mmCIF file of C-alpha atoms and ligand atoms in Angstrom:
data_model
loop_
_atom_site.group_PDB
_atom_site.id
_atom_site.type_symbol
_atom_site.label_atom_id
_atom_site.label_comp_id
_atom_site.label_asym_id
_atom_site.label_seq_id
_atom_site.Cartn_x
_atom_site.Cartn_y
_atom_site.Cartn_z
ATOM 1 C CA MET A 29 47.006 16.622 47.176
ATOM 2 C CA ALA A 30 43.941 14.436 46.943
ATOM 3 C CA HIS A 31 41.615 14.805 43.972
ATOM 4 C CA GLN A 32 37.933 15.167 44.774
ATOM 5 C CA VAL A 33 35.860 13.211 42.240
ATOM 6 C CA ARG A 34 32.399 11.707 41.747
ATOM 7 C CA ALA A 35 32.325 7.913 41.944
ATOM 8 C CA VAL A 36 29.893 5.016 42.383
ATOM 9 C CA VAL A 37 30.098 3.505 45.862
ATOM 10 C CA VAL A 38 28.319 0.658 47.651
ATOM 11 C CA ARG A 39 28.397 1.283 51.414
ATOM 12 C CA GLU A 40 27.387 -2.185 52.577
ATOM 13 C CA GLN A 41 26.330 -5.557 51.228
ATOM 14 C CA GLY A 42 23.172 -5.327 49.115
ATOM 15 C CA ALA A 43 22.905 -1.538 49.478
ATOM 16 C CA PRO A 44 22.155 0.439 46.328
ATOM 17 C CA ALA A 45 25.091 1.884 44.444
ATOM 18 C CA SER A 46 25.162 5.656 44.811
ATOM 19 C CA VAL A 47 27.242 8.461 43.379
ATOM 20 C CA GLU A 48 29.395 9.956 46.128
ATOM 21 C CA THR A 49 32.362 12.228 46.545
ATOM 22 C CA VAL A 50 35.590 10.249 46.716
ATOM 23 C CA LEU A 51 39.157 11.355 47.387
ATOM 24 C CA VAL A 52 41.822 9.969 45.061
ATOM 25 C CA PRO A 53 45.425 10.506 46.197
ATOM 26 C CA ASP A 54 48.279 11.572 43.974
ATOM 27 C CA PRO A 55 50.181 8.570 42.619
ATOM 28 C CA GLY A 56 52.931 7.094 44.761
ATOM 29 C CA PRO A 57 55.846 5.018 43.461
ATOM 30 C CA GLY A 58 54.692 2.648 40.707
ATOM 31 C CA GLU A 59 51.205 4.151 40.632
ATOM 32 C CA VAL A 60 49.237 5.930 37.906
ATOM 33 C CA LEU A 61 46.411 8.450 38.241
ATOM 34 C CA VAL A 62 43.943 7.971 35.368
ATOM 35 C CA ARG A 63 41.166 10.306 34.217
ATOM 36 C CA VAL A 64 38.511 7.733 33.337
ATOM 37 C CA SER A 65 36.779 8.217 29.973
ATOM 38 C CA SER A 66 34.441 5.234 30.015
ATOM 39 C CA CYS A 67 33.681 2.093 31.996
ATOM 40 C CA GLY A 68 31.437 -0.867 31.135
ATOM 41 C CA VAL A 69 28.923 -2.337 33.584
ATOM 42 C CA CYS A 70 29.696 -6.003 34.269
ATOM 43 C CA ARG A 71 27.986 -8.739 36.223
ATOM 44 C CA THR A 72 30.985 -8.789 38.572
ATOM 45 C CA ASP A 73 30.014 -5.283 39.701
ATOM 46 C CA LEU A 74 26.580 -6.620 40.591
ATOM 47 C CA ASP A 75 28.175 -9.538 42.459
ATOM 48 C CA HIS A 76 30.316 -7.109 44.440
ATOM 49 C CA ARG A 77 27.226 -5.158 45.389
ATOM 50 C CA GLU A 78 25.218 -8.247 46.326
ATOM 51 C CA VAL A 79 27.764 -10.467 48.058
ATOM 52 C CA GLY A 80 30.983 -8.458 48.226
ATOM 53 C CA GLY A 81 34.353 -9.454 46.869
ATOM 54 C CA ASP A 82 37.566 -10.381 48.613
ATOM 55 C CA ALA A 83 37.879 -6.886 50.113
ATOM 56 C CA PRO A 84 35.646 -5.150 52.677
ATOM 57 C CA PHE A 85 32.876 -2.607 52.094
ATOM 58 C CA PRO A 86 32.555 0.195 51.155
ATOM 59 C CA VAL A 87 33.290 -0.807 47.590
ATOM 60 C CA LEU A 88 34.093 1.432 44.617
ATOM 61 C CA LEU A 89 32.469 -0.208 41.575
ATOM 62 C CA GLY A 90 33.622 -0.469 37.951
ATOM 63 C CA HIS A 91 36.425 -2.402 36.300
ATOM 64 C CA GLU A 92 36.075 -2.310 32.474
ATOM 65 C CA ALA A 93 37.637 1.085 32.041
ATOM 66 C CA ALA A 94 39.753 3.189 29.714
ATOM 67 C CA GLY A 95 41.032 6.717 30.155
ATOM 68 C CA VAL A 96 43.876 9.172 29.949
ATOM 69 C CA VAL A 97 46.904 9.234 32.260
ATOM 70 C CA GLU A 98 46.880 12.401 34.350
ATOM 71 C CA ALA A 99 49.964 11.808 36.500
ATOM 72 C CA VAL A 100 52.464 9.065 37.247
ATOM 73 C CA GLY A 101 54.388 8.237 40.412
ATOM 74 C CA ALA A 102 58.116 7.708 40.841
ATOM 75 C CA GLY A 103 59.635 4.903 38.805
ATOM 76 C CA VAL A 104 56.761 4.576 36.318
ATOM 77 C CA THR A 105 58.164 3.964 32.820
ATOM 78 C CA ARG A 106 55.422 2.119 30.962
ATOM 79 C CA VAL A 107 53.083 5.107 30.579
ATOM 80 C CA ALA A 108 53.323 8.905 30.751
ATOM 81 C CA PRO A 109 50.847 11.769 31.243
ATOM 82 C CA ASP A 110 48.359 12.173 28.355
ATOM 83 C CA ASP A 111 48.767 8.534 27.254
ATOM 84 C CA PHE A 112 45.496 6.808 26.425
ATOM 85 C CA VAL A 113 45.245 3.558 28.392
ATOM 86 C CA ALA A 114 43.011 0.544 28.883
ATOM 87 C CA LEU A 115 42.883 -0.615 32.505
ATOM 88 C CA ASN A 116 43.126 -4.242 33.509
ATOM 89 C CA TRP A 117 42.697 -6.226 36.642
ATOM 90 C CA ARG A 118 44.855 -9.135 35.463
ATOM 91 C CA THR A 119 48.514 -8.258 35.695
ATOM 92 C CA ALA A 120 51.746 -10.245 35.551
ATOM 93 C CA CYS A 121 54.262 -9.678 38.357
ATOM 94 C CA GLY A 122 57.169 -11.087 36.348
ATOM 95 C CA SER A 123 58.705 -12.878 39.312
ATOM 96 C CA CYS A 124 56.306 -15.549 40.658
ATOM 97 C CA ARG A 125 56.726 -19.173 39.620
ATOM 98 C CA SER A 126 54.187 -18.938 36.755
ATOM 99 C CA CYS A 127 55.775 -15.769 35.388
ATOM 100 C CA ARG A 128 59.304 -17.182 35.636
ATOM 101 C CA ARG A 129 58.161 -20.184 33.599
ATOM 102 C CA GLY A 130 56.770 -17.875 30.912
ATOM 103 C CA ARG A 131 53.143 -18.487 31.829
ATOM 104 C CA LEU A 132 52.363 -14.899 32.635
ATOM 105 C CA TRP A 133 48.615 -15.336 32.253
ATOM 106 C CA GLY A 134 48.718 -17.689 35.249
ATOM 107 C CA CYS A 135 50.203 -15.039 37.573
ATOM 108 C CA ARG A 136 48.316 -14.777 40.818
ATOM 109 C CA ALA A 137 50.415 -12.067 42.467
ATOM 110 C CA VAL A 138 48.341 -9.320 40.890
ATOM 111 C CA ARG A 139 49.467 -5.702 41.228
ATOM 112 C CA ARG A 140 47.289 -2.964 42.690
ATOM 113 C CA ALA A 141 47.780 0.639 43.809
ATOM 114 C CA ASP A 142 48.986 0.794 47.421
ATOM 115 C CA ARG A 143 47.494 4.150 48.360
ATOM 116 C CA PRO A 144 43.798 3.904 49.197
ATOM 117 C CA MET A 145 41.071 5.975 47.618
ATOM 118 C CA THR A 146 38.769 7.115 50.433
ATOM 119 C CA LEU A 147 35.470 8.673 51.362
ATOM 120 C CA PRO A 148 35.801 12.310 52.566
ATOM 121 C CA ASP A 149 35.905 11.083 56.210
ATOM 122 C CA GLY A 150 38.971 8.969 55.427
ATOM 123 C CA THR A 151 37.229 5.574 55.188
ATOM 124 C CA PRO A 152 39.238 3.520 52.675
ATOM 125 C CA LEU A 153 37.402 2.127 49.632
ATOM 126 C CA SER A 154 37.865 -1.291 48.014
ATOM 127 C CA PRO A 155 37.943 -0.758 44.232
ATOM 128 C CA VAL A 156 36.384 -3.706 42.384
ATOM 129 C CA LEU A 157 39.203 -5.903 41.033
ATOM 130 C CA GLY A 158 41.636 -3.113 41.904
ATOM 131 C CA VAL A 159 40.277 -0.795 39.212
ATOM 132 C CA GLY A 160 37.389 1.308 40.532
ATOM 133 C CA GLY A 161 36.395 2.538 37.078
ATOM 134 C CA PHE A 162 33.076 4.218 37.902
ATOM 135 C CA ALA A 163 34.916 7.318 39.003
ATOM 136 C CA GLU A 164 36.036 10.493 37.282
ATOM 137 C CA LYS A 165 39.583 9.543 38.271
ATOM 138 C CA THR A 166 41.078 6.379 39.691
ATOM 139 C CA LEU A 167 44.428 5.238 41.013
ATOM 140 C CA VAL A 168 45.958 2.005 39.712
ATOM 141 C CA ALA A 169 49.293 0.212 39.567
ATOM 142 C CA GLU A 170 51.454 0.795 36.503
ATOM 143 C CA ALA A 171 51.094 -2.875 35.540
ATOM 144 C CA GLN A 172 47.324 -2.383 35.214
ATOM 145 C CA CYS A 173 47.739 0.066 32.323
ATOM 146 C CA VAL A 174 48.130 -0.871 28.671
ATOM 147 C CA ARG A 175 48.874 2.072 26.386
ATOM 148 C CA ILE A 176 46.669 2.085 23.308
ATOM 149 C CA ASP A 177 46.271 3.920 20.040
ATOM 150 C CA PRO A 178 44.179 7.081 20.629
ATOM 151 C CA VAL A 179 42.276 6.481 17.381
ATOM 152 C CA VAL A 180 40.358 3.788 19.273
ATOM 153 C CA SER A 181 37.259 5.068 21.048
ATOM 154 C CA PRO A 182 37.491 4.696 24.851
ATOM 155 C CA VAL A 183 34.162 2.847 24.988
ATOM 156 C CA VAL A 184 35.681 0.214 22.733
ATOM 157 C CA ALA A 185 39.000 0.074 24.593
ATOM 158 C CA GLY A 186 37.267 -0.345 27.949
ATOM 159 C CA LEU A 187 35.551 -3.485 26.690
ATOM 160 C CA LEU A 188 38.871 -5.279 26.665
ATOM 161 C CA GLY A 189 39.152 -5.245 30.454
ATOM 162 C CA CYS A 190 36.926 -8.192 31.231
ATOM 163 C CA GLY A 191 34.015 -10.050 29.604
ATOM 164 C CA VAL A 192 35.049 -9.861 25.945
ATOM 165 C CA MET A 193 38.539 -11.096 26.783
ATOM 166 C CA ALA A 194 37.151 -13.872 28.986
ATOM 167 C CA GLY A 195 35.075 -15.242 26.112
ATOM 168 C CA PHE A 196 37.591 -14.659 23.348
ATOM 169 C CA GLY A 197 40.324 -16.273 25.417
ATOM 170 C CA ALA A 198 38.170 -19.221 26.509
ATOM 171 C CA ALA A 199 37.782 -20.221 22.853
ATOM 172 C CA VAL A 200 41.161 -19.196 21.478
ATOM 173 C CA HIS A 201 43.639 -19.501 24.361
ATOM 174 C CA THR A 202 42.176 -22.110 26.710
ATOM 175 C CA GLY A 203 40.275 -24.088 24.083
ATOM 176 C CA GLY A 204 42.932 -23.629 21.420
ATOM 177 C CA VAL A 205 40.327 -23.443 18.650
ATOM 178 C CA GLY A 206 41.948 -22.933 15.270
ATOM 179 C CA ARG A 207 41.563 -23.195 11.525
ATOM 180 C CA GLY A 208 39.215 -25.982 10.482
ATOM 181 C CA ASP A 209 38.013 -26.797 14.003
ATOM 182 C CA SER A 210 34.461 -27.052 15.178
ATOM 183 C CA ILE A 211 33.348 -25.338 18.374
ATOM 184 C CA ALA A 212 30.130 -25.203 20.374
ATOM 185 C CA VAL A 213 29.397 -22.434 22.861
ATOM 186 C CA ILE A 214 26.779 -23.135 25.513
ATOM 187 C CA GLY A 215 25.267 -19.900 26.835
ATOM 188 C CA CYS A 216 25.267 -16.737 24.721
ATOM 189 C CA ASP A 217 25.724 -13.959 27.247
ATOM 190 C CA GLY A 218 28.530 -11.453 26.630
ATOM 191 C CA VAL A 219 31.202 -14.054 27.393
ATOM 192 C CA GLY A 220 29.596 -16.674 25.150
ATOM 193 C CA LEU A 221 29.193 -14.209 22.277
ATOM 194 C CA ALA A 222 32.842 -13.218 22.590
ATOM 195 C CA ALA A 223 33.774 -16.914 22.405
ATOM 196 C CA VAL A 224 31.755 -17.171 19.168
ATOM 197 C CA ALA A 225 33.421 -14.060 17.740
ATOM 198 C CA GLY A 226 36.863 -15.298 18.808
ATOM 199 C CA ALA A 227 36.303 -18.658 17.137
ATOM 200 C CA ARG A 228 35.435 -16.898 13.889
ATOM 201 C CA VAL A 229 38.629 -14.828 13.994
ATOM 202 C CA ALA A 230 40.615 -17.996 14.746
ATOM 203 C CA GLY A 231 39.246 -19.672 11.604
ATOM 204 C CA ALA A 232 36.862 -22.230 13.085
ATOM 205 C CA ARG A 233 34.884 -24.034 10.428
ATOM 206 C CA ARG A 234 31.747 -24.727 12.408
ATOM 207 C CA ILE A 235 30.561 -22.522 15.258
ATOM 208 C CA VAL A 236 27.463 -23.744 17.091
ATOM 209 C CA ALA A 237 25.755 -21.413 19.570
ATOM 210 C CA VAL A 238 23.414 -22.829 22.224
ATOM 211 C CA ASP A 239 20.930 -20.821 24.289
ATOM 212 C CA ALA A 240 17.308 -20.960 25.387
ATOM 213 C CA ASP A 241 16.709 -17.351 24.297
ATOM 214 C CA GLY A 242 16.053 -16.808 20.590
ATOM 215 C CA ARG A 243 17.217 -13.167 20.727
ATOM 216 C CA ARG A 244 20.598 -14.270 21.999
ATOM 217 C CA LEU A 245 20.841 -16.849 19.223
ATOM 218 C CA ASP A 246 20.143 -14.122 16.654
ATOM 219 C CA LEU A 247 22.987 -12.106 18.173
ATOM 220 C CA ALA A 248 25.253 -15.163 18.074
ATOM 221 C CA GLU A 249 24.655 -15.436 14.333
ATOM 222 C CA ARG A 250 25.686 -11.814 13.960
ATOM 223 C CA PHE A 251 28.900 -12.615 15.831
ATOM 224 C CA GLY A 252 29.709 -15.555 13.569
ATOM 225 C CA ALA A 253 27.748 -18.641 14.649
ATOM 226 C CA THR A 254 27.251 -20.958 11.685
ATOM 227 C CA GLY A 255 24.456 -22.866 13.419
ATOM 228 C CA THR A 256 22.285 -22.423 16.513
ATOM 229 C CA VAL A 257 20.557 -24.729 18.982
ATOM 230 C CA ASP A 258 17.523 -23.464 20.885
ATOM 231 C CA SER A 259 17.931 -25.431 24.108
ATOM 232 C CA SER A 260 14.390 -24.596 25.199
ATOM 233 C CA ARG A 261 13.198 -26.904 22.427
ATOM 234 C CA ILE A 262 16.061 -29.269 21.572
ATOM 235 C CA ASP A 263 18.470 -31.192 23.772
ATOM 236 C CA ALA A 264 21.759 -29.274 23.638
ATOM 237 C CA VAL A 265 23.927 -32.366 23.128
ATOM 238 C CA ASP A 266 21.745 -33.730 20.324
ATOM 239 C CA GLY A 267 21.624 -30.303 18.705
ATOM 240 C CA ILE A 268 25.401 -29.851 18.773
ATOM 241 C CA ARG A 269 25.992 -33.346 17.436
ATOM 242 C CA SER A 270 23.560 -32.887 14.577
ATOM 243 C CA LEU A 271 25.332 -29.674 13.526
ATOM 244 C CA THR A 272 28.778 -31.315 13.677
ATOM 245 C CA GLY A 273 28.242 -34.319 11.445
ATOM 246 C CA GLY A 274 27.001 -36.470 14.338
ATOM 247 C CA LEU A 275 30.403 -36.321 16.036
ATOM 248 C CA GLY A 276 30.371 -33.477 18.551
ATOM 249 C CA ALA A 277 32.636 -30.427 18.540
ATOM 250 C CA ASP A 278 36.421 -30.201 18.832
ATOM 251 C CA VAL A 279 36.002 -27.522 21.504
ATOM 252 C CA VAL A 280 32.963 -26.977 23.717
ATOM 253 C CA VAL A 281 32.829 -23.826 25.830
ATOM 254 C CA ASP A 282 30.510 -23.854 28.837
ATOM 255 C CA ALA A 283 29.799 -20.159 29.385
ATOM 256 C CA VAL A 284 27.055 -20.859 31.934
ATOM 257 C CA GLY A 285 28.905 -22.917 34.529
ATOM 258 C CA THR A 286 26.203 -25.147 36.008
ATOM 259 C CA ALA A 287 26.385 -28.909 36.550
ATOM 260 C CA ARG A 288 23.822 -29.366 33.776
ATOM 261 C CA THR A 289 25.638 -27.299 31.149
ATOM 262 C CA TYR A 290 29.017 -28.744 32.114
ATOM 263 C CA ARG A 291 27.698 -32.262 31.656
ATOM 264 C CA GLN A 292 26.267 -31.227 28.281
ATOM 265 C CA ALA A 293 29.652 -29.818 27.304
ATOM 266 C CA CYS A 294 31.378 -33.066 28.253
ATOM 267 C CA TYR A 295 29.039 -35.153 26.098
ATOM 268 C CA ALA A 296 28.905 -32.708 23.191
ATOM 269 C CA ARG A 297 32.628 -32.939 22.449
ATOM 270 C CA ASP A 298 34.124 -35.171 19.831
ATOM 271 C CA LEU A 299 36.885 -37.702 20.593
ATOM 272 C CA ASN A 300 39.968 -35.831 21.768
ATOM 273 C CA GLY A 301 37.879 -32.718 22.161
ATOM 274 C CA VAL A 302 38.418 -30.001 24.730
ATOM 275 C CA VAL A 303 35.850 -28.821 27.256
ATOM 276 C CA VAL A 304 36.369 -25.295 28.566
ATOM 277 C CA LEU A 305 34.606 -24.115 31.710
ATOM 278 C CA ALA A 306 34.442 -20.371 31.120
ATOM 279 C CA ALA A 307 32.056 -19.206 33.852
ATOM 280 C CA ALA A 308 32.620 -19.221 37.595
ATOM 281 C CA PRO A 309 30.265 -21.877 38.999
ATOM 282 C CA ALA A 310 28.266 -21.476 42.204
ATOM 283 C CA PRO A 311 30.394 -22.659 45.157
ATOM 284 C CA GLU A 312 28.053 -25.560 45.911
ATOM 285 C CA ALA A 313 27.883 -26.858 42.301
ATOM 286 C CA THR A 314 29.122 -30.426 41.839
ATOM 287 C CA VAL A 315 29.088 -32.736 38.850
ATOM 288 C CA GLU A 316 29.289 -36.514 38.681
ATOM 289 C CA LEU A 317 30.612 -38.121 35.500
ATOM 290 C CA PRO A 318 31.366 -41.769 34.731
ATOM 291 C CA LEU A 319 35.180 -41.891 34.604
ATOM 292 C CA GLY A 320 34.909 -44.327 31.723
ATOM 293 C CA ASP A 321 33.269 -41.589 29.657
ATOM 294 C CA VAL A 322 35.988 -39.088 30.585
ATOM 295 C CA PHE A 323 38.726 -41.553 29.680
ATOM 296 C CA GLY A 324 36.992 -42.968 26.627
ATOM 297 C CA ARG A 325 36.765 -39.578 24.926
ATOM 298 C CA GLY A 326 40.366 -38.579 25.560
ATOM 299 C CA GLY A 327 41.064 -34.890 25.098
ATOM 300 C CA SER A 328 40.919 -32.591 28.060
ATOM 301 C CA LEU A 329 38.677 -30.806 30.519
ATOM 302 C CA ARG A 330 39.974 -27.304 31.186
ATOM 303 C CA ALA A 331 38.986 -24.250 33.184
ATOM 304 C CA SER A 332 39.549 -20.781 31.781
ATOM 305 C CA TRP A 333 40.491 -18.043 34.225
ATOM 306 C CA HIS A 334 39.502 -14.861 32.484
ATOM 307 C CA GLY A 335 40.359 -16.415 29.127
ATOM 308 C CA ASP A 336 44.025 -17.029 30.065
ATOM 309 C CA PHE A 337 44.306 -13.437 29.035
ATOM 310 C CA LEU A 338 47.534 -11.428 29.088
ATOM 311 C CA PRO A 339 46.753 -7.704 28.730
ATOM 312 C CA SER A 340 50.142 -6.644 27.315
ATOM 313 C CA ARG A 341 49.822 -9.272 24.575
ATOM 314 C CA ASP A 342 46.093 -9.399 23.966
ATOM 315 C CA VAL A 343 44.824 -5.815 24.227
ATOM 316 C CA PRO A 344 46.958 -4.534 21.321
ATOM 317 C CA ALA A 345 46.261 -7.714 19.331
ATOM 318 C CA LEU A 346 42.487 -7.400 19.639
ATOM 319 C CA LEU A 347 42.515 -3.689 18.927
ATOM 320 C CA ASP A 348 44.475 -4.375 15.743
ATOM 321 C CA LEU A 349 41.859 -6.924 14.696
ATOM 322 C CA TYR A 350 39.175 -4.353 15.493
ATOM 323 C CA LEU A 351 40.877 -1.595 13.490
ATOM 324 C CA GLN A 352 41.241 -3.991 10.552
ATOM 325 C CA GLY A 353 37.506 -4.705 10.666
ATOM 326 C CA ARG A 354 38.012 -8.344 11.620
ATOM 327 C CA PHE A 355 36.647 -8.256 15.169
ATOM 328 C CA ASP A 356 33.602 -6.097 15.734
ATOM 329 C CA LEU A 357 34.066 -4.846 19.293
ATOM 330 C CA ARG A 358 31.385 -2.195 18.789
ATOM 331 C CA ALA A 359 28.815 -4.936 18.416
ATOM 332 C CA PHE A 360 29.239 -5.724 22.140
ATOM 333 C CA LEU A 361 28.218 -2.212 23.171
ATOM 334 C CA GLY A 362 24.829 -1.584 24.690
ATOM 335 C CA GLU A 363 23.425 1.743 25.775
ATOM 336 C CA LYS A 364 25.612 4.638 26.849
ATOM 337 C CA ILE A 365 24.766 5.865 30.322
ATOM 338 C CA ALA A 366 25.967 8.301 32.999
ATOM 339 C CA LEU A 367 27.471 7.596 36.431
ATOM 340 C CA ASP A 368 24.066 8.262 38.005
ATOM 341 C CA ASP A 369 22.525 5.438 35.953
ATOM 342 C CA VAL A 370 24.789 2.637 37.226
ATOM 343 C CA GLU A 371 22.355 1.492 39.921
ATOM 344 C CA THR A 372 19.547 1.236 37.348
ATOM 345 C CA ALA A 373 21.780 -0.743 34.987
ATOM 346 C CA LEU A 374 22.758 -3.130 37.792
ATOM 347 C CA GLY A 375 19.108 -3.625 38.702
ATOM 348 C CA ARG A 376 18.266 -4.526 35.128
ATOM 349 C CA MET A 377 21.201 -6.942 35.003
ATOM 350 C CA ARG A 378 19.917 -8.657 38.120
ATOM 351 C CA PHE A 379 16.760 -9.689 36.328
ATOM 352 C CA GLY A 380 18.413 -11.190 33.292
ATOM 353 C CA GLY A 381 18.832 -7.952 31.422
ATOM 354 C CA ASP A 382 20.560 -7.292 28.183
ATOM 355 C CA VAL A 383 23.513 -9.209 26.890
ATOM 356 C CA LEU A 384 25.207 -6.137 25.451
ATOM 357 C CA ARG A 385 27.321 -3.995 27.705
ATOM 358 C CA PRO A 386 25.920 -0.741 29.101
ATOM 359 C CA VAL A 387 28.847 1.694 29.200
ATOM 360 C CA VAL A 388 29.261 4.716 31.422
ATOM 361 C CA LEU A 389 30.643 7.790 29.685
ATOM 362 C CA MET A 390 32.265 10.353 31.978
HETATM 363 ZN ZN1 ZN B 926 53.632 -13.499 38.483
HETATM 364 ZN ZN1 ZN B 927 33.855 -7.901 34.479
#
């Protein structure tokens, strides 16, 4: 029996997101039906509305979600009805080459529910990143669920599905920042702020935040930046160097992803430093660097896919840090909104908007 729910759908490219009736099937083998409690609004949702994703329209938006398991399909062992779960779009298949080598965060054979959610006329929907969290219920693959402690608020748990993990992981996993290191983060949107917060948890000694917006720099200080560079007034590379003893940082995270910021990141790192590209660049972006400068600095230039994040490892770890008061997930939360407000939130995001996450409560 299909479940009739309210959900946020985009019918065609660029069309406004609207709340519609959607049919969600009962879970088949390996699938889980989740009653969504909350779902954060992310820039990726806006991108799916504006340009589409890798699946056709109509699209079911939302992917930073948490909720309660309502039913499970045959063979599901990881979760059971009434479990509280965070949903993820990154999954590990366990059998591809990356997984077999123990690099589960590099898995590209992601798991999704097979049965389609549809409009009432039977038109199949493409859930964003296989989640479709702006819905009263959604259908996902078992591997997309991580069971979590019900003492955690769902609005907090949902945050761990995307942007916070991308930033935290860019600093900690991809960049490898650790005790005594210095780090600079260029661009203090949600991902950049999470990189700052992650570096603090990891024990970085100096954390330099760079942005052209003073309000974002104030936020970065709240998240743990030990120094800030206002790039509307000071050259980012000079600013980072002056706050790192004239040397540059051990790790530089580019959370903007333009040729200009990437070049800044490359020149703001110390000898043997690591540059982490943590934002998806525009397809046409190119950067030219003297190879002598790349070689002469040693170290490495790395790209971070969603923070090299592994949900089964990282969701419980971050929630523990949160419950111990060492990682303030609540500080990433913006306003709480309803399903009907998603289009307004996306519109605001399009014009810069707030750094903190608006979250839909069901
Ligand atoms: Zn795999
Ligand atoms: Zn996202």
